[in-house]
Amino acid sequence: LKLFFFSRNARCLIIFGFCLGLSCLSGFFHMKSKSYRISKSPEELLIPPTPCQAKTNVMFLKTHKTASSTVLNIMFRFAERYNLTVALPADQLFHLGYPRTFVAHFVEGFETIGQNYNIMCNHLRFNPLEVKKVMAANTFYFSILRNPIPLLESSYIYYKDYVPAFRSSKNVNEFLESPTRYYQPADHRRNIYARNIMWFDFGYDNNAGDDTNYTQAVLEEIEHNFHLILIADYFDESMILLKHTLCWDLEDVIYFKLNSRSQDTVQRLTAESEEQIKAWCSLDWKLYLHFNQSFWRRIEETIGLEALEKEVEHLRTRQRELMETCLSEQEAVRKDHIRNKALLPFQSGAANILGYNLKQDLDNTTLRTCQKMVIPELQYTSYLYAVQHPHKKRKDVGLPLLWTSLQE
């Protein structure tokens, strides 16, 4: 009996010691693991990565003469595809109060809908506190910039009849020989398109002095307010970066170029004029240089140049396929060659704004897809307004309607 109890106690001691040893060894290896492990364990590698979640609360600051009408079309089509609510201009307006600084009541239905909009993309002069009253807290903010040299030439042609500084000069080079001769400070509100227009669109004084501390503070504030700034001069690359950042599909960023003008309305800038633009629009020039650098840095950090090139080619291939499917001429045509006047873009200044002709034998589904790819900004805004606010008077674009009823 004594031997039995002795052997039993011995066994217990042996088992206890063995367990204690395992515990110590386990602790030792655990500490080693914490100190030296530099890669995921096999168990962790088996866990699939969290799928990318498409962002559906998005605010796009639509700047002027920066291919932003094409981006707006992308945003509208995305909103329709996912049944999202767009913050549209109230009443008969097609912009959100521009050039006045934005306030929330410029949005149709804000008093009743409140902070329940998904998409905002019509022209406005940025005012972050008021925009945040309309858009959800998790909204993604982005905008687009363009090289100020071709931008000013484009603005000159497009706004020739509206801007006093442009109207009183014979051509863009004459204006740039002596901008202050034509640009009167008393008319600065009507002359906003003639100087630092992008700076103005972001909500800042386009006639401010080019002080280093001031410009640096503004650039930092824009970086704080916006998650992404695209570059119109690299539009396809911008669409790929946007797709990745928003976790959208390629089909979400396919586009046909909208609101472009015929080449015969482009005025050739002299070398002196190009240099003058950098000085005359120095705030825009600094804005562009800063975010052009951050744009390419963002691409290198997230996509890589080699992968970007492949995705851009994929985008262009898909675009060509859609053009072959949709368009009778495979390209944009002059305003007097557009057969369906419901697809005629708004014409401005001395520009000849191009549009598209669709093929005649498309089935209903394909026709609808193609129509939305080419419908101009004003007509699309009017249509979405009628969809979202059916009891309100439809916005009058002064042109035939592509869809006279919402069921078409």
Tab-separated table of C-alpha atoms in Angstrom:
chain	number	residue	atom	x	y	z
A	1	LEU	CA	0.000	0.000	0.000
A	2	LYS	CA	2.841	2.392	0.843
A	3	LEU	CA	4.525	1.466	-2.419
A	4	PHE	CA	1.275	2.182	-4.316
A	5	PHE	CA	0.899	5.614	-2.803
A	6	PHE	CA	4.587	6.310	-3.336
A	7	SER	CA	4.409	5.365	-6.988
A	8	ARG	CA	1.203	7.374	-7.422
A	9	ASN	CA	2.792	10.462	-5.828
A	10	ALA	CA	5.889	9.959	-7.901
A	11	ARG	CA	3.861	9.763	-11.057
A	12	CYS	CA	2.078	12.970	-10.135
A	13	LEU	CA	5.373	14.719	-9.479
A	14	ILE	CA	6.777	13.499	-12.772
A	15	ILE	CA	3.693	14.621	-14.698
A	16	PHE	CA	3.700	17.994	-12.906
A	17	GLY	CA	7.366	18.499	-13.706
A	18	PHE	CA	6.846	17.526	-17.327
A	19	CYS	CA	3.964	19.998	-17.691
A	20	LEU	CA	5.943	22.713	-15.988
A	21	GLY	CA	8.821	22.099	-18.368
A	22	LEU	CA	6.535	22.295	-21.378
A	23	SER	CA	5.066	25.521	-20.042
A	24	CYS	CA	8.507	27.055	-19.639
A	25	LEU	CA	9.594	25.920	-23.075
A	26	SER	CA	6.349	27.255	-24.528
A	27	GLY	CA	6.956	30.615	-22.884
A	28	PHE	CA	10.533	30.617	-24.147
A	29	PHE	CA	9.530	29.933	-27.726
A	30	HIS	CA	6.667	32.402	-27.441
A	31	MET	CA	9.110	35.127	-26.435
A	32	LYS	CA	11.442	34.106	-29.247
A	33	SER	CA	8.560	34.256	-31.653
A	34	LYS	CA	7.566	37.774	-30.541
A	35	SER	CA	11.149	38.977	-30.734
A	36	TYR	CA	12.247	37.484	-34.029
A	37	ARG	CA	9.235	36.739	-36.225
A	38	ILE	CA	9.276	38.941	-39.343
A	39	SER	CA	6.624	37.212	-41.480
A	40	LYS	CA	3.139	35.896	-40.969
A	41	SER	CA	2.616	32.418	-39.532
A	42	PRO	CA	1.257	29.641	-41.810
A	43	GLU	CA	-2.094	29.906	-40.023
A	44	GLU	CA	-2.300	33.661	-40.721
A	45	LEU	CA	-1.382	33.147	-44.361
A	46	LEU	CA	-4.419	30.913	-44.740
A	47	ILE	CA	-6.746	33.785	-43.748
A	48	PRO	CA	-7.982	35.512	-46.963
A	49	PRO	CA	-7.374	39.282	-47.175
A	50	THR	CA	-10.286	41.554	-46.408
A	51	PRO	CA	-12.002	42.352	-49.735
A	52	CYS	CA	-11.847	45.956	-50.884
A	53	GLN	CA	-15.107	47.792	-50.157
A	54	ALA	CA	-16.263	50.211	-52.851
A	55	LYS	CA	-16.682	53.759	-51.579
A	56	THR	CA	-20.147	55.110	-52.322
A	57	ASN	CA	-20.056	58.393	-50.386
A	58	VAL	CA	-17.968	60.609	-52.645
A	59	MET	CA	-17.584	64.365	-53.103
A	60	PHE	CA	-15.916	65.563	-56.319
A	61	LEU	CA	-14.915	69.225	-56.489
A	62	LYS	CA	-15.613	70.042	-60.128
A	63	THR	CA	-13.005	72.566	-61.221
A	64	HIS	CA	-13.249	74.554	-64.466
A	65	LYS	CA	-11.740	73.516	-67.817
A	66	THR	CA	-10.036	70.458	-66.315
A	67	ALA	CA	-11.923	67.565	-67.997
A	68	SER	CA	-14.266	67.727	-65.016
A	69	SER	CA	-17.406	67.310	-67.153
A	70	THR	CA	-16.136	63.864	-68.103
A	71	VAL	CA	-15.603	63.046	-64.426
A	72	LEU	CA	-19.107	64.303	-63.626
A	73	ASN	CA	-20.525	61.886	-66.207
A	74	ILE	CA	-18.603	59.054	-64.536
A	75	MET	CA	-20.018	60.068	-61.155
A	76	PHE	CA	-23.605	60.291	-62.437
A	77	ARG	CA	-23.410	56.870	-64.079
A	78	PHE	CA	-21.950	55.366	-60.897
A	79	ALA	CA	-24.769	56.909	-58.857
A	80	GLU	CA	-27.377	55.376	-61.155
A	81	ARG	CA	-25.685	51.984	-61.242
A	82	TYR	CA	-25.800	51.678	-57.443
A	83	ASN	CA	-29.013	53.646	-56.865
A	84	LEU	CA	-27.278	56.441	-54.960
A	85	THR	CA	-28.594	59.896	-54.089
A	86	VAL	CA	-26.904	62.885	-55.750
A	87	ALA	CA	-26.738	66.336	-54.149
A	88	LEU	CA	-28.154	68.300	-57.080
A	89	PRO	CA	-28.542	72.084	-57.478
A	90	ALA	CA	-31.870	73.466	-56.268
A	91	ASP	CA	-34.617	74.759	-58.559
A	92	GLN	CA	-33.531	75.674	-62.102
A	93	LEU	CA	-29.809	76.017	-61.367
A	94	PHE	CA	-27.189	73.676	-62.845
A	95	HIS	CA	-24.456	74.579	-60.347
A	96	LEU	CA	-24.394	74.633	-56.566
A	97	GLY	CA	-24.432	78.407	-56.141
A	98	TYR	CA	-21.232	79.072	-58.088
A	99	PRO	CA	-19.457	81.506	-58.042
A	100	ARG	CA	-20.839	82.213	-54.578
A	101	THR	CA	-19.197	80.246	-51.792
A	102	PHE	CA	-21.182	77.062	-51.246
A	103	VAL	CA	-23.805	76.790	-48.504
A	104	ALA	CA	-25.894	73.704	-47.781
A	105	HIS	CA	-29.254	75.106	-48.881
A	106	PHE	CA	-27.962	75.326	-52.493
A	107	VAL	CA	-28.706	71.561	-52.592
A	108	GLU	CA	-32.215	70.524	-53.594
A	109	GLY	CA	-34.067	68.925	-50.676
A	110	PHE	CA	-31.362	69.519	-48.078
A	111	GLU	CA	-33.896	70.722	-45.497
A	112	THR	CA	-35.685	67.349	-45.626
A	113	ILE	CA	-32.990	64.915	-46.771
A	114	GLY	CA	-30.247	66.291	-44.522
A	115	GLN	CA	-26.925	64.457	-44.411
A	116	ASN	CA	-28.119	61.529	-46.549
A	117	TYR	CA	-26.556	62.273	-49.930
A	118	ASN	CA	-24.025	59.881	-51.460
A	119	ILE	CA	-22.615	61.852	-54.378
A	120	MET	CA	-21.827	65.541	-54.864
A	121	CYS	CA	-20.178	66.622	-58.117
A	122	ASN	CA	-21.777	69.719	-59.689
A	123	HIS	CA	-19.836	72.992	-59.817
A	124	LEU	CA	-19.421	74.754	-56.488
A	125	ARG	CA	-16.916	76.986	-54.746
A	126	PHE	CA	-15.570	74.810	-51.976
A	127	ASN	CA	-16.594	75.500	-48.403
A	128	PRO	CA	-15.717	72.471	-46.233
A	129	LEU	CA	-17.914	73.268	-43.232
A	130	GLU	CA	-21.029	73.642	-45.384
A	131	VAL	CA	-20.231	70.629	-47.576
A	132	LYS	CA	-19.918	68.483	-44.430
A	133	LYS	CA	-23.476	69.440	-43.502
A	134	VAL	CA	-24.615	67.695	-46.675
A	135	MET	CA	-22.210	64.762	-46.985
A	136	ALA	CA	-21.684	61.856	-44.564
A	137	ALA	CA	-18.733	61.777	-42.183
A	138	ASN	CA	-17.032	58.964	-44.130
A	139	THR	CA	-17.237	60.807	-47.470
A	140	PHE	CA	-14.242	60.549	-49.813
A	141	TYR	CA	-13.158	63.939	-51.223
A	142	PHE	CA	-11.286	64.333	-54.489
A	143	SER	CA	-10.728	66.887	-57.233
A	144	ILE	CA	-8.788	67.394	-60.457
A	145	LEU	CA	-6.229	69.968	-61.629
A	146	ARG	CA	-4.803	70.895	-65.019
A	147	ASN	CA	-1.628	72.568	-66.194
A	148	PRO	CA	-2.474	76.313	-65.985
A	149	ILE	CA	-0.897	77.026	-69.391
A	150	PRO	CA	-3.404	75.127	-71.579
A	151	LEU	CA	-6.097	75.820	-68.974
A	152	LEU	CA	-5.913	79.590	-69.409
A	153	GLU	CA	-5.993	79.303	-73.208
A	154	SER	CA	-9.056	77.044	-72.914
A	155	SER	CA	-10.731	79.470	-70.495
A	156	TYR	CA	-10.020	82.378	-72.843
A	157	ILE	CA	-11.844	80.707	-75.724
A	158	TYR	CA	-14.704	79.261	-73.670
A	159	TYR	CA	-15.453	82.414	-71.632
A	160	LYS	CA	-14.515	84.964	-74.310
A	161	ASP	CA	-18.011	86.504	-74.338
A	162	TYR	CA	-18.492	86.584	-70.556
A	163	VAL	CA	-15.216	87.793	-69.053
A	164	PRO	CA	-14.444	91.517	-69.444
A	165	ALA	CA	-10.689	90.903	-69.392
A	166	PHE	CA	-11.020	88.489	-72.321
A	167	ARG	CA	-13.710	90.349	-74.219
A	168	SER	CA	-11.667	93.547	-74.561
A	169	SER	CA	-8.578	91.815	-75.986
A	170	LYS	CA	-8.217	90.457	-79.543
A	171	ASN	CA	-6.640	87.101	-78.677
A	172	VAL	CA	-5.063	85.226	-75.800
A	173	ASN	CA	-1.513	86.320	-76.621
A	174	GLU	CA	-2.516	89.980	-76.676
A	175	PHE	CA	-4.201	89.550	-73.305
A	176	LEU	CA	-1.085	87.941	-71.860
A	177	GLU	CA	1.237	90.661	-73.142
A	178	SER	CA	-0.227	92.916	-70.455
A	179	PRO	CA	-2.934	91.201	-68.344
A	180	THR	CA	-3.320	94.147	-65.952
A	181	ARG	CA	-4.308	96.349	-68.880
A	182	TYR	CA	-7.470	94.268	-69.357
A	183	TYR	CA	-8.000	92.789	-65.892
A	184	GLN	CA	-9.612	95.482	-63.755
A	185	PRO	CA	-9.737	94.836	-59.976
A	186	ALA	CA	-13.221	96.353	-59.809
A	187	ASP	CA	-14.444	93.571	-62.125
A	188	HIS	CA	-12.694	90.766	-60.269
A	189	ARG	CA	-15.963	88.844	-59.707
A	190	ARG	CA	-16.669	88.742	-63.445
A	191	ASN	CA	-13.016	88.076	-64.219
A	192	ILE	CA	-12.549	84.993	-62.032
A	193	TYR	CA	-11.923	82.774	-65.085
A	194	ALA	CA	-9.037	85.021	-66.158
A	195	ARG	CA	-6.738	84.426	-63.192
A	196	ASN	CA	-6.043	81.519	-60.803
A	197	ILE	CA	-9.432	79.932	-61.442
A	198	MET	CA	-8.521	76.638	-59.734
A	199	TRP	CA	-7.383	78.493	-56.615
A	200	PHE	CA	-10.758	80.240	-56.613
A	201	ASP	CA	-12.688	76.975	-57.059
A	202	PHE	CA	-10.999	75.556	-53.969
A	203	GLY	CA	-12.437	78.502	-52.037
A	204	TYR	CA	-9.481	80.879	-51.886
A	205	ASP	CA	-8.777	84.435	-53.098
A	206	ASN	CA	-7.549	84.197	-56.683
A	207	ASN	CA	-6.090	87.728	-56.428
A	208	ALA	CA	-4.105	87.053	-53.246
A	209	GLY	CA	-0.425	87.887	-53.153
A	210	ASP	CA	1.962	85.035	-53.867
A	211	ASP	CA	3.430	84.848	-50.377
A	212	THR	CA	5.334	81.648	-49.570
A	213	ASN	CA	3.845	81.192	-46.105
A	214	TYR	CA	0.332	81.806	-47.406
A	215	THR	CA	0.587	79.433	-50.377
A	216	GLN	CA	2.149	76.707	-48.232
A	217	ALA	CA	-0.665	77.011	-45.690
A	218	VAL	CA	-3.276	76.711	-48.457
A	219	LEU	CA	-1.594	73.644	-49.975
A	220	GLU	CA	-1.532	71.965	-46.568
A	221	GLU	CA	-5.197	72.810	-46.007
A	222	ILE	CA	-6.165	71.306	-49.372
A	223	GLU	CA	-4.203	68.169	-48.505
A	224	HIS	CA	-6.149	68.003	-45.243
A	225	ASN	CA	-9.557	68.476	-46.917
A	226	PHE	CA	-9.048	66.174	-49.918
A	227	HIS	CA	-8.061	62.536	-50.012
A	228	LEU	CA	-6.958	62.619	-53.650
A	229	ILE	CA	-6.117	65.188	-56.347
A	230	LEU	CA	-6.072	63.952	-59.943
A	231	ILE	CA	-4.278	65.495	-62.928
A	232	ALA	CA	-6.240	66.138	-66.128
A	233	ASP	CA	-3.075	66.084	-68.269
A	234	TYR	CA	-2.805	62.379	-67.361
A	235	PHE	CA	-6.491	61.564	-67.461
A	236	ASP	CA	-6.317	57.827	-68.091
A	237	GLU	CA	-3.713	57.405	-65.374
A	238	SER	CA	-5.975	59.452	-63.104
A	239	MET	CA	-8.919	57.135	-63.775
A	240	ILE	CA	-6.852	54.077	-62.869
A	241	LEU	CA	-5.683	55.711	-59.643
A	242	LEU	CA	-9.264	56.723	-58.860
A	243	LYS	CA	-10.470	53.164	-59.504
A	244	HIS	CA	-7.899	51.738	-57.111
A	245	THR	CA	-8.457	54.351	-54.428
A	246	LEU	CA	-12.255	54.081	-54.435
A	247	CYS	CA	-12.202	50.303	-54.964
A	248	TRP	CA	-14.365	50.671	-58.085
A	249	ASP	CA	-14.507	48.422	-61.160
A	250	LEU	CA	-12.958	49.285	-64.506
A	251	GLU	CA	-16.460	49.718	-65.946
A	252	ASP	CA	-17.077	52.453	-63.362
A	253	VAL	CA	-14.350	54.679	-64.825
A	254	ILE	CA	-14.760	53.984	-68.561
A	255	TYR	CA	-15.576	57.255	-70.318
A	256	PHE	CA	-15.996	59.151	-73.575
A	257	LYS	CA	-14.418	62.591	-73.491
A	258	LEU	CA	-17.105	65.238	-72.975
A	259	ASN	CA	-17.190	69.029	-73.443
A	260	SER	CA	-14.047	69.069	-75.587
A	261	ARG	CA	-13.735	71.558	-78.462
A	262	SER	CA	-12.631	71.391	-82.061
A	263	GLN	CA	-8.930	71.919	-82.716
A	264	ASP	CA	-9.541	74.861	-85.034
A	265	THR	CA	-10.648	76.934	-82.013
A	266	VAL	CA	-7.357	76.373	-80.156
A	267	GLN	CA	-5.102	79.444	-80.161
A	268	ARG	CA	-1.375	78.779	-80.229
A	269	LEU	CA	0.432	80.339	-77.276
A	270	THR	CA	3.796	81.988	-77.780
A	271	ALA	CA	6.704	81.009	-75.558
A	272	GLU	CA	6.432	84.418	-73.896
A	273	SER	CA	2.729	83.867	-73.201
A	274	GLU	CA	3.417	80.500	-71.595
A	275	GLU	CA	5.938	82.063	-69.236
A	276	GLN	CA	3.556	84.932	-68.518
A	277	ILE	CA	0.838	82.474	-67.462
A	278	LYS	CA	3.182	80.989	-64.848
A	279	ALA	CA	3.620	84.475	-63.370
A	280	TRP	CA	0.066	85.787	-63.893
A	281	CYS	CA	-1.482	82.583	-62.492
A	282	SER	CA	1.318	81.823	-60.066
A	283	LEU	CA	-1.064	80.514	-57.373
A	284	ASP	CA	-2.523	77.982	-59.800
A	285	TRP	CA	0.964	77.150	-61.029
A	286	LYS	CA	2.156	76.314	-57.508
A	287	LEU	CA	-1.042	74.362	-56.874
A	288	TYR	CA	-0.485	72.305	-60.019
A	289	LEU	CA	3.206	71.626	-59.420
A	290	HIS	CA	2.594	70.516	-55.849
A	291	PHE	CA	-0.199	68.064	-56.615
A	292	ASN	CA	1.356	66.814	-59.837
A	293	GLN	CA	4.237	65.578	-57.673
A	294	SER	CA	1.942	64.025	-55.072
A	295	PHE	CA	-0.078	62.368	-57.867
A	296	TRP	CA	2.898	60.458	-59.241
A	297	ARG	CA	4.175	59.689	-55.762
A	298	ARG	CA	0.777	58.191	-54.925
A	299	ILE	CA	0.885	56.022	-58.044
A	300	GLU	CA	4.372	54.708	-57.271
A	301	GLU	CA	3.358	53.900	-53.692
A	302	THR	CA	0.074	52.136	-54.536
A	303	ILE	CA	0.052	50.785	-58.101
A	304	GLY	CA	3.540	51.042	-59.547
A	305	LEU	CA	4.385	52.442	-62.979
A	306	GLU	CA	4.599	49.062	-64.720
A	307	ALA	CA	1.178	47.914	-63.481
A	308	LEU	CA	-0.251	51.368	-64.236
A	309	GLU	CA	0.827	51.137	-67.867
A	310	LYS	CA	-0.927	47.783	-68.278
A	311	GLU	CA	-4.130	49.013	-66.647
A	312	VAL	CA	-4.180	52.166	-68.769
A	313	GLU	CA	-3.933	50.028	-71.913
A	314	HIS	CA	-6.764	47.841	-70.621
A	315	LEU	CA	-8.889	50.956	-70.049
A	316	ARG	CA	-8.172	52.254	-73.558
A	317	THR	CA	-8.954	48.882	-75.113
A	318	ARG	CA	-12.305	48.752	-73.338
A	319	GLN	CA	-12.969	52.358	-74.362
A	320	ARG	CA	-12.309	51.518	-78.026
A	321	GLU	CA	-14.670	48.546	-77.782
A	322	LEU	CA	-17.449	50.770	-76.447
A	323	MET	CA	-16.821	53.400	-79.110
A	324	GLU	CA	-17.114	50.719	-81.808
A	325	THR	CA	-20.346	49.544	-80.201
A	326	CYS	CA	-21.937	52.957	-79.617
A	327	LEU	CA	-20.695	55.544	-82.086
A	328	SER	CA	-21.419	55.880	-85.768
A	329	GLU	CA	-18.284	57.988	-86.462
A	330	GLN	CA	-16.016	56.436	-83.770
A	331	GLU	CA	-15.134	59.941	-82.573
A	332	ALA	CA	-16.602	63.247	-81.416
A	333	VAL	CA	-18.074	65.515	-84.099
A	334	ARG	CA	-18.624	69.260	-84.467
A	335	LYS	CA	-21.835	70.805	-83.129
A	336	ASP	CA	-23.415	71.195	-86.592
A	337	HIS	CA	-22.869	67.482	-87.303
A	338	ILE	CA	-24.727	66.220	-84.217
A	339	ARG	CA	-27.932	64.617	-85.510
A	340	ASN	CA	-29.869	64.267	-82.243
A	341	LYS	CA	-30.118	67.768	-80.746
A	342	ALA	CA	-30.894	66.219	-77.353
A	343	LEU	CA	-27.188	65.251	-77.357
A	344	LEU	CA	-25.944	68.737	-78.276
A	345	PRO	CA	-23.581	70.129	-75.611
A	346	PHE	CA	-23.894	73.678	-74.311
A	347	GLN	CA	-21.962	76.020	-76.616
A	348	SER	CA	-19.927	78.834	-75.123
A	349	GLY	CA	-17.741	81.689	-76.316
A	350	ALA	CA	-15.662	81.081	-79.421
A	351	ALA	CA	-15.431	77.339	-78.769
A	352	ASN	CA	-17.059	74.681	-80.930
A	353	ILE	CA	-17.997	72.061	-78.343
A	354	LEU	CA	-18.006	68.573	-79.800
A	355	GLY	CA	-20.592	65.863	-79.287
A	356	TYR	CA	-21.452	62.376	-80.511
A	357	ASN	CA	-23.736	60.490	-82.864
A	358	LEU	CA	-24.957	57.059	-81.789
A	359	LYS	CA	-25.533	54.098	-84.066
A	360	GLN	CA	-29.105	53.621	-85.184
A	361	ASP	CA	-29.521	49.849	-84.756
A	362	LEU	CA	-28.735	49.418	-81.049
A	363	ASP	CA	-30.936	47.266	-78.828
A	364	ASN	CA	-32.678	49.056	-75.964
A	365	THR	CA	-30.193	48.037	-73.248
A	366	THR	CA	-27.133	48.930	-75.307
A	367	LEU	CA	-28.749	52.167	-76.462
A	368	ARG	CA	-29.386	53.244	-72.888
A	369	THR	CA	-25.780	52.485	-71.916
A	370	CYS	CA	-24.423	54.413	-74.893
A	371	GLN	CA	-26.753	57.363	-74.315
A	372	LYS	CA	-25.476	57.791	-70.782
A	373	MET	CA	-21.879	57.718	-72.006
A	374	VAL	CA	-22.452	60.683	-74.324
A	375	ILE	CA	-25.235	62.734	-72.763
A	376	PRO	CA	-23.971	66.272	-72.011
A	377	GLU	CA	-23.723	67.602	-68.475
A	378	LEU	CA	-26.786	69.869	-68.485
A	379	GLN	CA	-29.090	67.219	-69.944
A	380	TYR	CA	-27.868	64.552	-67.516
A	381	THR	CA	-28.316	66.903	-64.548
A	382	SER	CA	-31.863	67.686	-65.681
A	383	TYR	CA	-32.676	63.986	-66.045
A	384	LEU	CA	-31.308	63.008	-62.610
A	385	TYR	CA	-33.135	65.930	-61.040
A	386	ALA	CA	-36.417	64.631	-62.519
A	387	VAL	CA	-35.666	61.120	-61.201
A	388	GLN	CA	-34.848	62.271	-57.669
A	389	HIS	CA	-37.415	65.069	-57.430
A	390	PRO	CA	-40.346	63.960	-59.621
A	391	HIS	CA	-42.733	66.486	-58.053
A	392	LYS	CA	-40.487	69.449	-58.889
A	393	LYS	CA	-40.403	71.307	-62.176
A	394	ARG	CA	-37.804	69.725	-64.431
A	395	LYS	CA	-34.714	71.809	-65.160
A	396	ASP	CA	-34.985	73.511	-68.545
A	397	VAL	CA	-31.885	73.072	-70.710
A	398	GLY	CA	-33.382	74.856	-73.721
A	399	LEU	CA	-32.885	71.738	-75.860
A	400	PRO	CA	-34.950	68.669	-76.772
A	401	LEU	CA	-35.048	66.056	-74.005
A	402	LEU	CA	-33.377	62.710	-74.588
A	403	TRP	CA	-35.882	60.979	-72.299
A	404	THR	CA	-39.246	62.707	-71.987
A	405	SER	CA	-40.422	60.252	-69.322
A	406	LEU	CA	-38.576	58.372	-66.616
A	407	GLN	CA	-39.690	55.024	-68.046
A	408	GLU	CA	-37.940	55.540	-71.404
